[in-house]
mmCIF file of C-alpha atoms in Angstrom:
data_model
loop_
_atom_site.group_PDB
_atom_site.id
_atom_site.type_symbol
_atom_site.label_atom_id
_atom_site.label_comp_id
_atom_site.label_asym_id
_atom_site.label_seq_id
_atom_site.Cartn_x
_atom_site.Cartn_y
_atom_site.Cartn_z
ATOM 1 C CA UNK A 199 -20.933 -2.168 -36.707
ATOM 2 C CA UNK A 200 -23.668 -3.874 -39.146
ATOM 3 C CA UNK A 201 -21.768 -6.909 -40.759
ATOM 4 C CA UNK A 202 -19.180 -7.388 -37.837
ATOM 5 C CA UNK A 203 -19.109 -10.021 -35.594
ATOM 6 C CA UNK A 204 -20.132 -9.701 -32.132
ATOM 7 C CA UNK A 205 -16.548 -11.029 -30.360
ATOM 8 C CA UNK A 206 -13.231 -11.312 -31.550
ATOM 9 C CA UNK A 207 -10.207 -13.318 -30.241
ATOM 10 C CA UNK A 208 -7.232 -10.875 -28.673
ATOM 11 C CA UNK A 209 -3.894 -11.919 -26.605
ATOM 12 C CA UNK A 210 -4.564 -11.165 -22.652
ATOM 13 C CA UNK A 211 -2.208 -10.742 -19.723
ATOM 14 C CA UNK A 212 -3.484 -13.059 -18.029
ATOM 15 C CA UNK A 213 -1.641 -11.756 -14.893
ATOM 16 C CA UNK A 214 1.809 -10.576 -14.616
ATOM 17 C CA UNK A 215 4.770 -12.730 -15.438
ATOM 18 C CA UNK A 216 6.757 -14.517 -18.196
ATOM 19 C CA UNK A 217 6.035 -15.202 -21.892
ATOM 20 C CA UNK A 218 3.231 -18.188 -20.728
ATOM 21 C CA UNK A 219 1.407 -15.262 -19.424
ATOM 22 C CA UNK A 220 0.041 -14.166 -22.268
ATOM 23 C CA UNK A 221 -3.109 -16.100 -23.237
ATOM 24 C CA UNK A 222 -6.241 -16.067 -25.837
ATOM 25 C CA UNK A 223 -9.775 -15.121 -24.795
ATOM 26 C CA UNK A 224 -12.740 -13.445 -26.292
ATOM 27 C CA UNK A 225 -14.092 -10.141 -25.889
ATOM 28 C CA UNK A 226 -16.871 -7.483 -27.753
ATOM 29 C CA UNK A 227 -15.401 -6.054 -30.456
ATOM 30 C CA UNK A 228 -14.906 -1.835 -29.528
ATOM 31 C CA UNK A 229 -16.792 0.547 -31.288
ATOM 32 C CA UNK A 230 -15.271 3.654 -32.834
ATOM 33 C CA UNK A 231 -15.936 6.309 -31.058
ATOM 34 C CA UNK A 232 -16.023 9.889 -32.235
ATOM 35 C CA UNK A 233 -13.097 11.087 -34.312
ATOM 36 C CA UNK A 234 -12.034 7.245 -34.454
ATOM 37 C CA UNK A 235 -11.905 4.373 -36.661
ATOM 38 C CA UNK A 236 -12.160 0.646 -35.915
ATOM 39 C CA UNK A 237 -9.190 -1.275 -37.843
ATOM 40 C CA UNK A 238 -9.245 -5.167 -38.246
ATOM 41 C CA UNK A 239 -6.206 -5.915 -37.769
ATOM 42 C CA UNK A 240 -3.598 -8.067 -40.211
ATOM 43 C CA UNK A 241 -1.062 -7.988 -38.814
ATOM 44 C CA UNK A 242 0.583 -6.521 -35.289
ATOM 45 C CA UNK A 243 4.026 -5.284 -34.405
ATOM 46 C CA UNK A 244 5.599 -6.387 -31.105
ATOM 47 C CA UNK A 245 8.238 -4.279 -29.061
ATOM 48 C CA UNK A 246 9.787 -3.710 -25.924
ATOM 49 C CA UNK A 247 7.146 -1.675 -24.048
ATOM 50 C CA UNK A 248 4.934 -4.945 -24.538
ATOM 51 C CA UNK A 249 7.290 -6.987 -22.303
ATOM 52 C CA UNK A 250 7.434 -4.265 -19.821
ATOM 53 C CA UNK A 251 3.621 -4.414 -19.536
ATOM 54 C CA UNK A 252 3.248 -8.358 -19.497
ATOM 55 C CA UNK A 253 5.979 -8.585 -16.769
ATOM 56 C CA UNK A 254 3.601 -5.654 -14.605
ATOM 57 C CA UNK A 255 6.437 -2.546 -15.308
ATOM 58 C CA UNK A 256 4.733 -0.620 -17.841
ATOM 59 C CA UNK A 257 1.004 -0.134 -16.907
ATOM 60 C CA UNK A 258 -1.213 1.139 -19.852
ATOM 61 C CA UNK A 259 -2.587 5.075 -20.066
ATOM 62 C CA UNK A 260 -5.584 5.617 -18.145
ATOM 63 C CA UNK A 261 -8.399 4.752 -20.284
ATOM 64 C CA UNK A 262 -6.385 2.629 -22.823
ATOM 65 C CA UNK A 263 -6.971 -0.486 -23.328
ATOM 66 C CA UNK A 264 -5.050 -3.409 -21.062
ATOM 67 C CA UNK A 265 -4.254 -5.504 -24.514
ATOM 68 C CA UNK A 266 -0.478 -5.037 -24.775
ATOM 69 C CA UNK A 267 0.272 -4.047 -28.681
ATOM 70 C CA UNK A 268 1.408 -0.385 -29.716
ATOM 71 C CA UNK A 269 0.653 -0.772 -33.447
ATOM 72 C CA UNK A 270 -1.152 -2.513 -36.134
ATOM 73 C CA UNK A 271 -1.733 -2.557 -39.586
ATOM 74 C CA UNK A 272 -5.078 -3.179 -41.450
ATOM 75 C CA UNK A 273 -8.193 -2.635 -42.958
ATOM 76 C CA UNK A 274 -10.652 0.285 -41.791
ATOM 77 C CA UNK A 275 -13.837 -1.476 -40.390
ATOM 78 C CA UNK A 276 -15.921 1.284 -39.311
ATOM 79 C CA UNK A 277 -15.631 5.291 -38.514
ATOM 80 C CA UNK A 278 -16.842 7.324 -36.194
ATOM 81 C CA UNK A 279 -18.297 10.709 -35.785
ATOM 82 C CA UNK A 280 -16.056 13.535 -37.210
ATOM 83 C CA UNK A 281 -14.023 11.553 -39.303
ATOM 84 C CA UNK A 282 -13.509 12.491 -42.681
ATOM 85 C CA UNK A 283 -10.282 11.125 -44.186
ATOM 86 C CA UNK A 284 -10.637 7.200 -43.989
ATOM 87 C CA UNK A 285 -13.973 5.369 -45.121
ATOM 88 C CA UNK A 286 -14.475 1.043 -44.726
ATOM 89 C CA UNK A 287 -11.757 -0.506 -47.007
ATOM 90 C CA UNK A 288 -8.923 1.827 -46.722
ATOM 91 C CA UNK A 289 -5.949 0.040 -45.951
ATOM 92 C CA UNK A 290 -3.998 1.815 -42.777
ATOM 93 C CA UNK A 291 -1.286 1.493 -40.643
ATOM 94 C CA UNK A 292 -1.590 2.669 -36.871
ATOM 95 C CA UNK A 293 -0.008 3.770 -33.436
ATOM 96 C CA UNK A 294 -1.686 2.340 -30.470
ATOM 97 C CA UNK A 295 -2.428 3.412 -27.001
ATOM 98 C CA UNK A 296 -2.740 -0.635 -26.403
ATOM 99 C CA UNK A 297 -4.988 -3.217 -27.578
ATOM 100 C CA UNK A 298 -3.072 -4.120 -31.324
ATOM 101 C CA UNK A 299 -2.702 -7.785 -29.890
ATOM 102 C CA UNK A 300 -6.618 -8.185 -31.301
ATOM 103 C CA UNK A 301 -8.794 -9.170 -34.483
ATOM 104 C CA UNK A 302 -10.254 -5.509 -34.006
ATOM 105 C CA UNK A 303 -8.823 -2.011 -32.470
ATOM 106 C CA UNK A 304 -10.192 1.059 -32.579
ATOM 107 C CA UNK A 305 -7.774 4.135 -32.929
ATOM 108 C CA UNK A 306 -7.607 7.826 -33.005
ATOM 109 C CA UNK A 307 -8.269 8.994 -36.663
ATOM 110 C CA UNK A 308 -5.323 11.088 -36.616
ATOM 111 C CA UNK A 309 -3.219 8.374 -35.250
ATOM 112 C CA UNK A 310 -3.598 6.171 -38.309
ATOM 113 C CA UNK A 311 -1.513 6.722 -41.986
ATOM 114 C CA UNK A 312 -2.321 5.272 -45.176
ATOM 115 C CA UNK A 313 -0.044 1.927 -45.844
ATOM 116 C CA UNK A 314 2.705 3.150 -48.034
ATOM 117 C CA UNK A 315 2.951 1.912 -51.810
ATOM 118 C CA UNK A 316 4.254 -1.581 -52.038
ATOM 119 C CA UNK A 317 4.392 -2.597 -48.684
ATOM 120 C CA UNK A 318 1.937 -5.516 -47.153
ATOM 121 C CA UNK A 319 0.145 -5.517 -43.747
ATOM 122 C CA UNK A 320 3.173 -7.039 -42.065
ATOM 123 C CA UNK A 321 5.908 -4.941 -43.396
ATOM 124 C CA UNK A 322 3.083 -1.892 -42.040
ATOM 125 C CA UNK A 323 2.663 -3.147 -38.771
ATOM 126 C CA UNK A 324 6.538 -2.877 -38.590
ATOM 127 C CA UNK A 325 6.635 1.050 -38.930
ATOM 128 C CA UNK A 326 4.180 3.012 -36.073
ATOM 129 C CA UNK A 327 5.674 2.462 -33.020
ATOM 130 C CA UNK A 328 9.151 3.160 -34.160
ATOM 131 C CA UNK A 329 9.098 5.354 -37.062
ATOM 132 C CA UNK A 330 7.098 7.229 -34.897
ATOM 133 C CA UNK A 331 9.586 7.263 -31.735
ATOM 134 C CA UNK A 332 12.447 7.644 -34.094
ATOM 135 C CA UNK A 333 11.160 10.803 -35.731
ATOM 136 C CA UNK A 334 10.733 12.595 -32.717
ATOM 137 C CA UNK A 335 13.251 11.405 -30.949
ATOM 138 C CA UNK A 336 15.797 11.839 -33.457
ATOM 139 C CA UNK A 337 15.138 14.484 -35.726
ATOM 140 C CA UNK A 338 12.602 16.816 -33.478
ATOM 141 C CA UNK A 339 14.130 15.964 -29.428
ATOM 142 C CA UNK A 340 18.164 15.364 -31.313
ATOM 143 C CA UNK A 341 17.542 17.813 -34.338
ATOM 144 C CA UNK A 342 19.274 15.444 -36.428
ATOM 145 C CA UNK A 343 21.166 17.548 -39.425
ATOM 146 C CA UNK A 344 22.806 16.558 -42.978
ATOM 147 C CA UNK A 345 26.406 16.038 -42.013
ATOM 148 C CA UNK A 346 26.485 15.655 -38.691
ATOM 149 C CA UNK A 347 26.708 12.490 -37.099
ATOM 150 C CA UNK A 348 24.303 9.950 -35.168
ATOM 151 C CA UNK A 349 25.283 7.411 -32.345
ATOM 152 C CA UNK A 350 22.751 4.299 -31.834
ATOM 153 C CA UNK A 351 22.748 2.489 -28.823
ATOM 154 C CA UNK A 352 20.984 -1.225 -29.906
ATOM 155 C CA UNK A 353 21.526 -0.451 -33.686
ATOM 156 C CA UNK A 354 20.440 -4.087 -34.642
ATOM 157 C CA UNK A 355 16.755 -3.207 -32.230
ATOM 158 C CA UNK A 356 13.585 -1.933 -34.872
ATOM 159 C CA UNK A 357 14.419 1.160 -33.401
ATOM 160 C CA UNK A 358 18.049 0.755 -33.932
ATOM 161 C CA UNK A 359 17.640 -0.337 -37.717
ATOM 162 C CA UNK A 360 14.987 2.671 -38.368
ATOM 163 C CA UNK A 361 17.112 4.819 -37.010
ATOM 164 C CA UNK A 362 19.784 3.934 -39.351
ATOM 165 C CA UNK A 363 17.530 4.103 -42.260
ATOM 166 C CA UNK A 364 16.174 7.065 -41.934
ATOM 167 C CA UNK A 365 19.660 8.979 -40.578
ATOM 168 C CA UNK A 366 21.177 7.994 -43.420
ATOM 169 C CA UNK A 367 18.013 8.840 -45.915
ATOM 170 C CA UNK A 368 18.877 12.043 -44.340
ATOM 171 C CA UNK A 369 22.839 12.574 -44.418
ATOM 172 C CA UNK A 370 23.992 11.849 -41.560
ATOM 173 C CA UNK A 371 26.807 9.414 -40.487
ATOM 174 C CA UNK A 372 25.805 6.967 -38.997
ATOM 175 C CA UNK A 373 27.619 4.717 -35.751
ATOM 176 C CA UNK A 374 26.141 2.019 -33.847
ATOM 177 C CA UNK A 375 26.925 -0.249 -30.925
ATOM 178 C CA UNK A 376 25.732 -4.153 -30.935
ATOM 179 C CA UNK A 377 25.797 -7.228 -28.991
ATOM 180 C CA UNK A 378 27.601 -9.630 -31.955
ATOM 181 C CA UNK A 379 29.319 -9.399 -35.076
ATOM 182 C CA UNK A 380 26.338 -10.716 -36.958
ATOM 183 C CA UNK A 381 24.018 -7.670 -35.670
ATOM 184 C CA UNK A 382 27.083 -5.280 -36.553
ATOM 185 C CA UNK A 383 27.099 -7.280 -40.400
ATOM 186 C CA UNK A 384 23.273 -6.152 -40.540
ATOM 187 C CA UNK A 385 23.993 -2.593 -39.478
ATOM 188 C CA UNK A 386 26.202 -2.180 -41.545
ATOM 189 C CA UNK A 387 24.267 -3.642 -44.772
ATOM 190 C CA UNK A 388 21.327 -1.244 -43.761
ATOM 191 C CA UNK A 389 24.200 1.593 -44.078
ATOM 192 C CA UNK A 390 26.040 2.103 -40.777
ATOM 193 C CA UNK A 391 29.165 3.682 -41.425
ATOM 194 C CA UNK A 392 30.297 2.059 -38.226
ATOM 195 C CA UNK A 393 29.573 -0.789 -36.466
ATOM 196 C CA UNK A 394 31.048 -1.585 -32.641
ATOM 197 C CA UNK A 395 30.756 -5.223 -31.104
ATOM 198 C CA UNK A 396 30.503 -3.459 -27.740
ATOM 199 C CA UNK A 397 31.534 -6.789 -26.187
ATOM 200 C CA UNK A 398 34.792 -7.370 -28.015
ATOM 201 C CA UNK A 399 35.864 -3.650 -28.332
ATOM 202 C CA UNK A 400 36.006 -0.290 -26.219
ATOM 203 C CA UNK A 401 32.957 1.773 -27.756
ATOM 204 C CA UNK A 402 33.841 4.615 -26.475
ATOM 205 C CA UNK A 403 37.301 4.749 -27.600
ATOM 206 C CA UNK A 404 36.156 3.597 -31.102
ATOM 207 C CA UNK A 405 33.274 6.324 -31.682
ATOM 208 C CA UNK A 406 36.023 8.843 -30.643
ATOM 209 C CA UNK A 407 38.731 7.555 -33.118
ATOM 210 C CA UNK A 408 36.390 7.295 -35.947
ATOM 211 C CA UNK A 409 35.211 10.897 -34.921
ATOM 212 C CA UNK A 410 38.594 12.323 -34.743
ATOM 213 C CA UNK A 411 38.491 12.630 -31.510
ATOM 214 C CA UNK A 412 34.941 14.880 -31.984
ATOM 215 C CA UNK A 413 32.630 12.996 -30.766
ATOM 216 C CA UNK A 414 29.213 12.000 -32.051
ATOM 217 C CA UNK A 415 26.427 15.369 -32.127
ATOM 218 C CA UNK A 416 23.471 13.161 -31.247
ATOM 219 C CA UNK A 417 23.153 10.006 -29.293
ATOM 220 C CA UNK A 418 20.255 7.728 -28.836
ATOM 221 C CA UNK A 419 20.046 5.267 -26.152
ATOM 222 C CA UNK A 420 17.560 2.708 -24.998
ATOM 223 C CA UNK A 421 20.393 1.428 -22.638
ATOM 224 C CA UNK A 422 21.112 3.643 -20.259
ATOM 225 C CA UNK A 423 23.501 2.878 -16.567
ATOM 226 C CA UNK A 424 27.096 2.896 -17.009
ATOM 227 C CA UNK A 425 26.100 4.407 -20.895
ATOM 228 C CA UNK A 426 25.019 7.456 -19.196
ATOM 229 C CA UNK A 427 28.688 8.911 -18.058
ATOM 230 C CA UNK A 428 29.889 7.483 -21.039
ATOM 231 C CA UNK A 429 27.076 9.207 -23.106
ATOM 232 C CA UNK A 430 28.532 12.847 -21.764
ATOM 233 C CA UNK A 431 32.092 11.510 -22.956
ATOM 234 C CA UNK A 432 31.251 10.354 -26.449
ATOM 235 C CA UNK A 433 29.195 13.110 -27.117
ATOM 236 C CA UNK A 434 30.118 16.351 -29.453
ATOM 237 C CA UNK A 435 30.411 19.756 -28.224
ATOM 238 C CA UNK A 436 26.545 20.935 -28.155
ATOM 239 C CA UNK A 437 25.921 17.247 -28.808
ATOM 240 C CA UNK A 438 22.467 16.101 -27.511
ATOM 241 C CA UNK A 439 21.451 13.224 -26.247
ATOM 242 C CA UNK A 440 18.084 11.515 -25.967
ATOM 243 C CA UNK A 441 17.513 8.352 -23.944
ATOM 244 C CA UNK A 442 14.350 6.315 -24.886
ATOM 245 C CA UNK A 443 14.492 3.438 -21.988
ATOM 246 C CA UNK A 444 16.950 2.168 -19.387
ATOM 247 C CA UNK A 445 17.630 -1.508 -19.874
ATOM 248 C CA UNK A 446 20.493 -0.926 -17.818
ATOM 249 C CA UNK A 447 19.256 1.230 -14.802
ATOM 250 C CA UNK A 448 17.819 4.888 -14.647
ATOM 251 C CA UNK A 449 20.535 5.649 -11.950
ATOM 252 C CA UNK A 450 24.008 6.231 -13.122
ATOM 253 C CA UNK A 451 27.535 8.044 -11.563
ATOM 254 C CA UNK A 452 27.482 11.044 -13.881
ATOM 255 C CA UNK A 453 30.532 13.678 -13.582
ATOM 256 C CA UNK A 454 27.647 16.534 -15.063
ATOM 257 C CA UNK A 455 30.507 18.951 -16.166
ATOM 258 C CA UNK A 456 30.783 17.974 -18.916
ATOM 259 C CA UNK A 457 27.086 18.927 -19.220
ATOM 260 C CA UNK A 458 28.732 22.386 -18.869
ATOM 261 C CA UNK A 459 31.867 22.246 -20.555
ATOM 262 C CA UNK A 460 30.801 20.947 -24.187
ATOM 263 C CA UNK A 461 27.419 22.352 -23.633
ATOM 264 C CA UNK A 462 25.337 19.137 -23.905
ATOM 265 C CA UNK A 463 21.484 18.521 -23.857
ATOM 266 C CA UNK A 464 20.172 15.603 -22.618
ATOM 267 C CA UNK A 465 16.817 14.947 -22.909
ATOM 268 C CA UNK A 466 14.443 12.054 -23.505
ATOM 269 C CA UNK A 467 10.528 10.744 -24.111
ATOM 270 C CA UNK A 468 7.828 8.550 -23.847
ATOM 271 C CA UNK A 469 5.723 7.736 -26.786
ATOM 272 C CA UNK A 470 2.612 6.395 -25.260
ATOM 273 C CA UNK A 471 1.601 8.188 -22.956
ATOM 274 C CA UNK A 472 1.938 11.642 -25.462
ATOM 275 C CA UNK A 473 -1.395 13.253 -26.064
ATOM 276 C CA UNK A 474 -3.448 12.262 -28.846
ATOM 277 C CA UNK A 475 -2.139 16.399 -30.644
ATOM 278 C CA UNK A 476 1.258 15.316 -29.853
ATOM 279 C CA UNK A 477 0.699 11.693 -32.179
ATOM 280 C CA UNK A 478 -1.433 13.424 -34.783
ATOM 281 C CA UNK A 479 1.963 16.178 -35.139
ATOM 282 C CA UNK A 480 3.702 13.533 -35.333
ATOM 283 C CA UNK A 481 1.856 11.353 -38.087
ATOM 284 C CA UNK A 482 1.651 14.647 -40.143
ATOM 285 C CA UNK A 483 5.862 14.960 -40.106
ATOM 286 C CA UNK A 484 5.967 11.457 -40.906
ATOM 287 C CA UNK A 485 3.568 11.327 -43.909
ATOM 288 C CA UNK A 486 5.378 14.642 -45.379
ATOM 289 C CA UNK A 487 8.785 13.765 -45.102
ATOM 290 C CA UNK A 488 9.649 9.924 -44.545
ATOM 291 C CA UNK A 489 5.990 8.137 -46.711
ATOM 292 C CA UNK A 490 7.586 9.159 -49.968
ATOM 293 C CA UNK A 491 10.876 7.350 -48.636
ATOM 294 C CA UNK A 492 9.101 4.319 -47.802
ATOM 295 C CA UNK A 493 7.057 4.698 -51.615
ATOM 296 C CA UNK A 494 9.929 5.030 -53.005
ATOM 297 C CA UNK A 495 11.518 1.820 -51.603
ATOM 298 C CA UNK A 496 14.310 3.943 -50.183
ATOM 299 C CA UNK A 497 13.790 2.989 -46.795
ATOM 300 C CA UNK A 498 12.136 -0.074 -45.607
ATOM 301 C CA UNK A 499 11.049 -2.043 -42.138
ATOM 302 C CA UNK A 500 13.589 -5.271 -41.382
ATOM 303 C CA UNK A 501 11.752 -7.451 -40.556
ATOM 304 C CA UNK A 502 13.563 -10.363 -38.543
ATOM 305 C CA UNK A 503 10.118 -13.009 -37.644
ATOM 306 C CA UNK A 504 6.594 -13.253 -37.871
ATOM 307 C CA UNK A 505 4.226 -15.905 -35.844
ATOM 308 C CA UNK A 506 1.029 -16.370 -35.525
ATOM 309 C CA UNK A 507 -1.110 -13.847 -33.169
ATOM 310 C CA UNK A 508 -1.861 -16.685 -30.747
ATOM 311 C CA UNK A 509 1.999 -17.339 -30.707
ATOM 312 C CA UNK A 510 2.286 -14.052 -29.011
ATOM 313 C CA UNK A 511 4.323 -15.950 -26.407
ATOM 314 C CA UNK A 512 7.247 -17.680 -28.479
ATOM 315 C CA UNK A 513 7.792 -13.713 -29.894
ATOM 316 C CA UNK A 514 7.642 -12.718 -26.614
ATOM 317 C CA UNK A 515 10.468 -15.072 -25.649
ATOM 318 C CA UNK A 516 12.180 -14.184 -28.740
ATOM 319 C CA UNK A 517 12.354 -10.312 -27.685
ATOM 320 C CA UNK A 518 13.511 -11.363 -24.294
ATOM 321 C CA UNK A 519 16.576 -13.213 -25.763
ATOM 322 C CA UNK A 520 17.761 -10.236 -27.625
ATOM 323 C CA UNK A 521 18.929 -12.369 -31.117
ATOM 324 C CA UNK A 522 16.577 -10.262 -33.022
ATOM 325 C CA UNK A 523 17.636 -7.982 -35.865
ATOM 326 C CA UNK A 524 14.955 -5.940 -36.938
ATOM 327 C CA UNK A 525 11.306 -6.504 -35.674
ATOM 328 C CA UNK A 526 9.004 -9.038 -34.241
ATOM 329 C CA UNK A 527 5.639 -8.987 -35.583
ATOM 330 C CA UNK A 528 2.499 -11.047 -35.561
ATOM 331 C CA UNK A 529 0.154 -11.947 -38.152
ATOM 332 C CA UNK A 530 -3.688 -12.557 -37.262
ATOM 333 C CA UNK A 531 -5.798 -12.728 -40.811
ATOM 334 C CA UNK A 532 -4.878 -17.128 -40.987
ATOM 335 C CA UNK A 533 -6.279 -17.195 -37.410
ATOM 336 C CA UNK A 534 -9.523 -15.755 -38.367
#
């Protein structure tokens, strides 16, 4: 810790509530305990679980820290014991148990990735949290294969727009559902072969003409209610489905035959609260198979606004209006 300051500034709940809950204090800058490294933050991405927590829905891990703030990018500002692959300098990218909304976070070793080639802190602190929960949710929990095609629920969310990305990067087709014909534009441009305005059309009946009436082989939904029955009727035979949140309701009328008839899986996961193994498998798919996408400029974070860390509110209120395409992040080195 020689050459660090003593405090930092980070974004509190100050209890829980709206947006103006959210407020600036000081605190001791953590240390980096064995097998971690401390990261001073650039820049931080915000997402959905971060409203969840602010409003009191979405309590942190045991033993994480009660900053909201699931990933960051930066520079490495100290190791800990048993750490061999990063040193002080290295620039990194993150998933976080909690605690990105800070000047300083320290992070499991095996949690962190190098920032690809070309890409600054802000465009990094875009990719953890959902490059990470599309990966497993798509290709290991789905088994996402070349040729087969992909149904996203939110297609215009961070998730939603990696998920196109890296479906496509991979051969699949590609169908989304979104809230305006703007967001649809956007999927599209980011290579959705089809885009639904699920408030001017009938999704369902689209994604089974454009199927041929075979429905889609894996869906993923963050909405969940009335999408669950429809879910089972949009789905492929053997088609699996893997639901990520419930803005909609966890309780839905479900006719589960057609779990039985057309063989279905449905399935779905948490990224948080996974054990530090579980993050470190996942980190080690990602680098191998989707960094030499991002190098290569193949594939690429949207980013739709950044503000300043002690803004954290206004992005908060953006999230909570759903006009975003692409992600919400926040930028801390000008506050320092």
């Amino acid at each position: 810790m020689i050459g660090l300051p003593e405090s930092m500034t980070v974004i509190a709940i100050s209890e829980p509530g709206g947006p103006d809950v959210l407020k600036a204090e000081q605190r001791p800058i953590p240390a980096a305990a064995e097998n971690e490294i401390l990261i001073r933050v650039a820049a931080a991405g915000v997402n959905r679980p971060d409203v969840f927590q602010r409003a009191g829905s979405y309590p942190p891990p045991k033993g994480s820290s009660d900053l909201p703030g699931l990933e960051v990018a930066g520079e490495v500002a100290a190791v800990g014991t048993g750490v061999s692959r990063w040193k002080a300098g290295d620039k990194v990218c993150a998933l976080t148990p909690g605690g990105g909304y800070a000047e300083y976070v320290a992070v499991d070793s095996l949690s962190a990735l190098p920032i690809p080639d070309g890409l600054s802190f802000v465009e990094a602190a875009a990719i953890p949290e959902t490059f990470f929960t599309v990966w497993h949710n798509v290709f290991e929990l789905g088994a996402l294969k070349q040729g087969e095609t992909l149904l996203i629920h939110g297609g215009a969310s961070g998730i939603g727009t990696t998920a196109i990305m890296l479906a496509k990067a991979f051969g699949a087709t590609v169908i989304v559902t979104a809230g305006t014909d703007e967001k649809c534009a956007a999927c599209r441009e980011l290579g959705a072969d089809t885009a639904i305005n699920y408030r001017t059309a009938d999704w369902l009946a689209e994604v089974r003409d454009v199927t041929g009436r075979q429905g889609a082989n894996v869906i993923l939904d963050m909405v969940g209610g009335p999408y669950i029955e429809k879910n089972y009727q949009a789905a492929a035979i053997g088609g699996r489905i893997v639901n990520i949140a419930f803005l909609q309701g966890s309780r839905a009328d479900v006719d589960f035959m057609r779990l039985m008839m057309k063989r279905l899986t449905h399935t779905g996961s948490t990224l948080r609260a996974q054990s530090l193994e579980a993050k470190a498998r996942i980190a080690a798919e990602l680098e191998a198979n989707v960094w030499p996408l991002l190098a290569e400029g193949k594939c690429q974070p949207l980013i739709h606004a950044c503000f300043p860390f002690t803004e954290a509110s206004q992005a908060h209120t953006l999230m909570e209006a759903n006009t975003n395409i692409g992600k919400i992040v926040l930028t801390i080195e000008e506050n320092r």
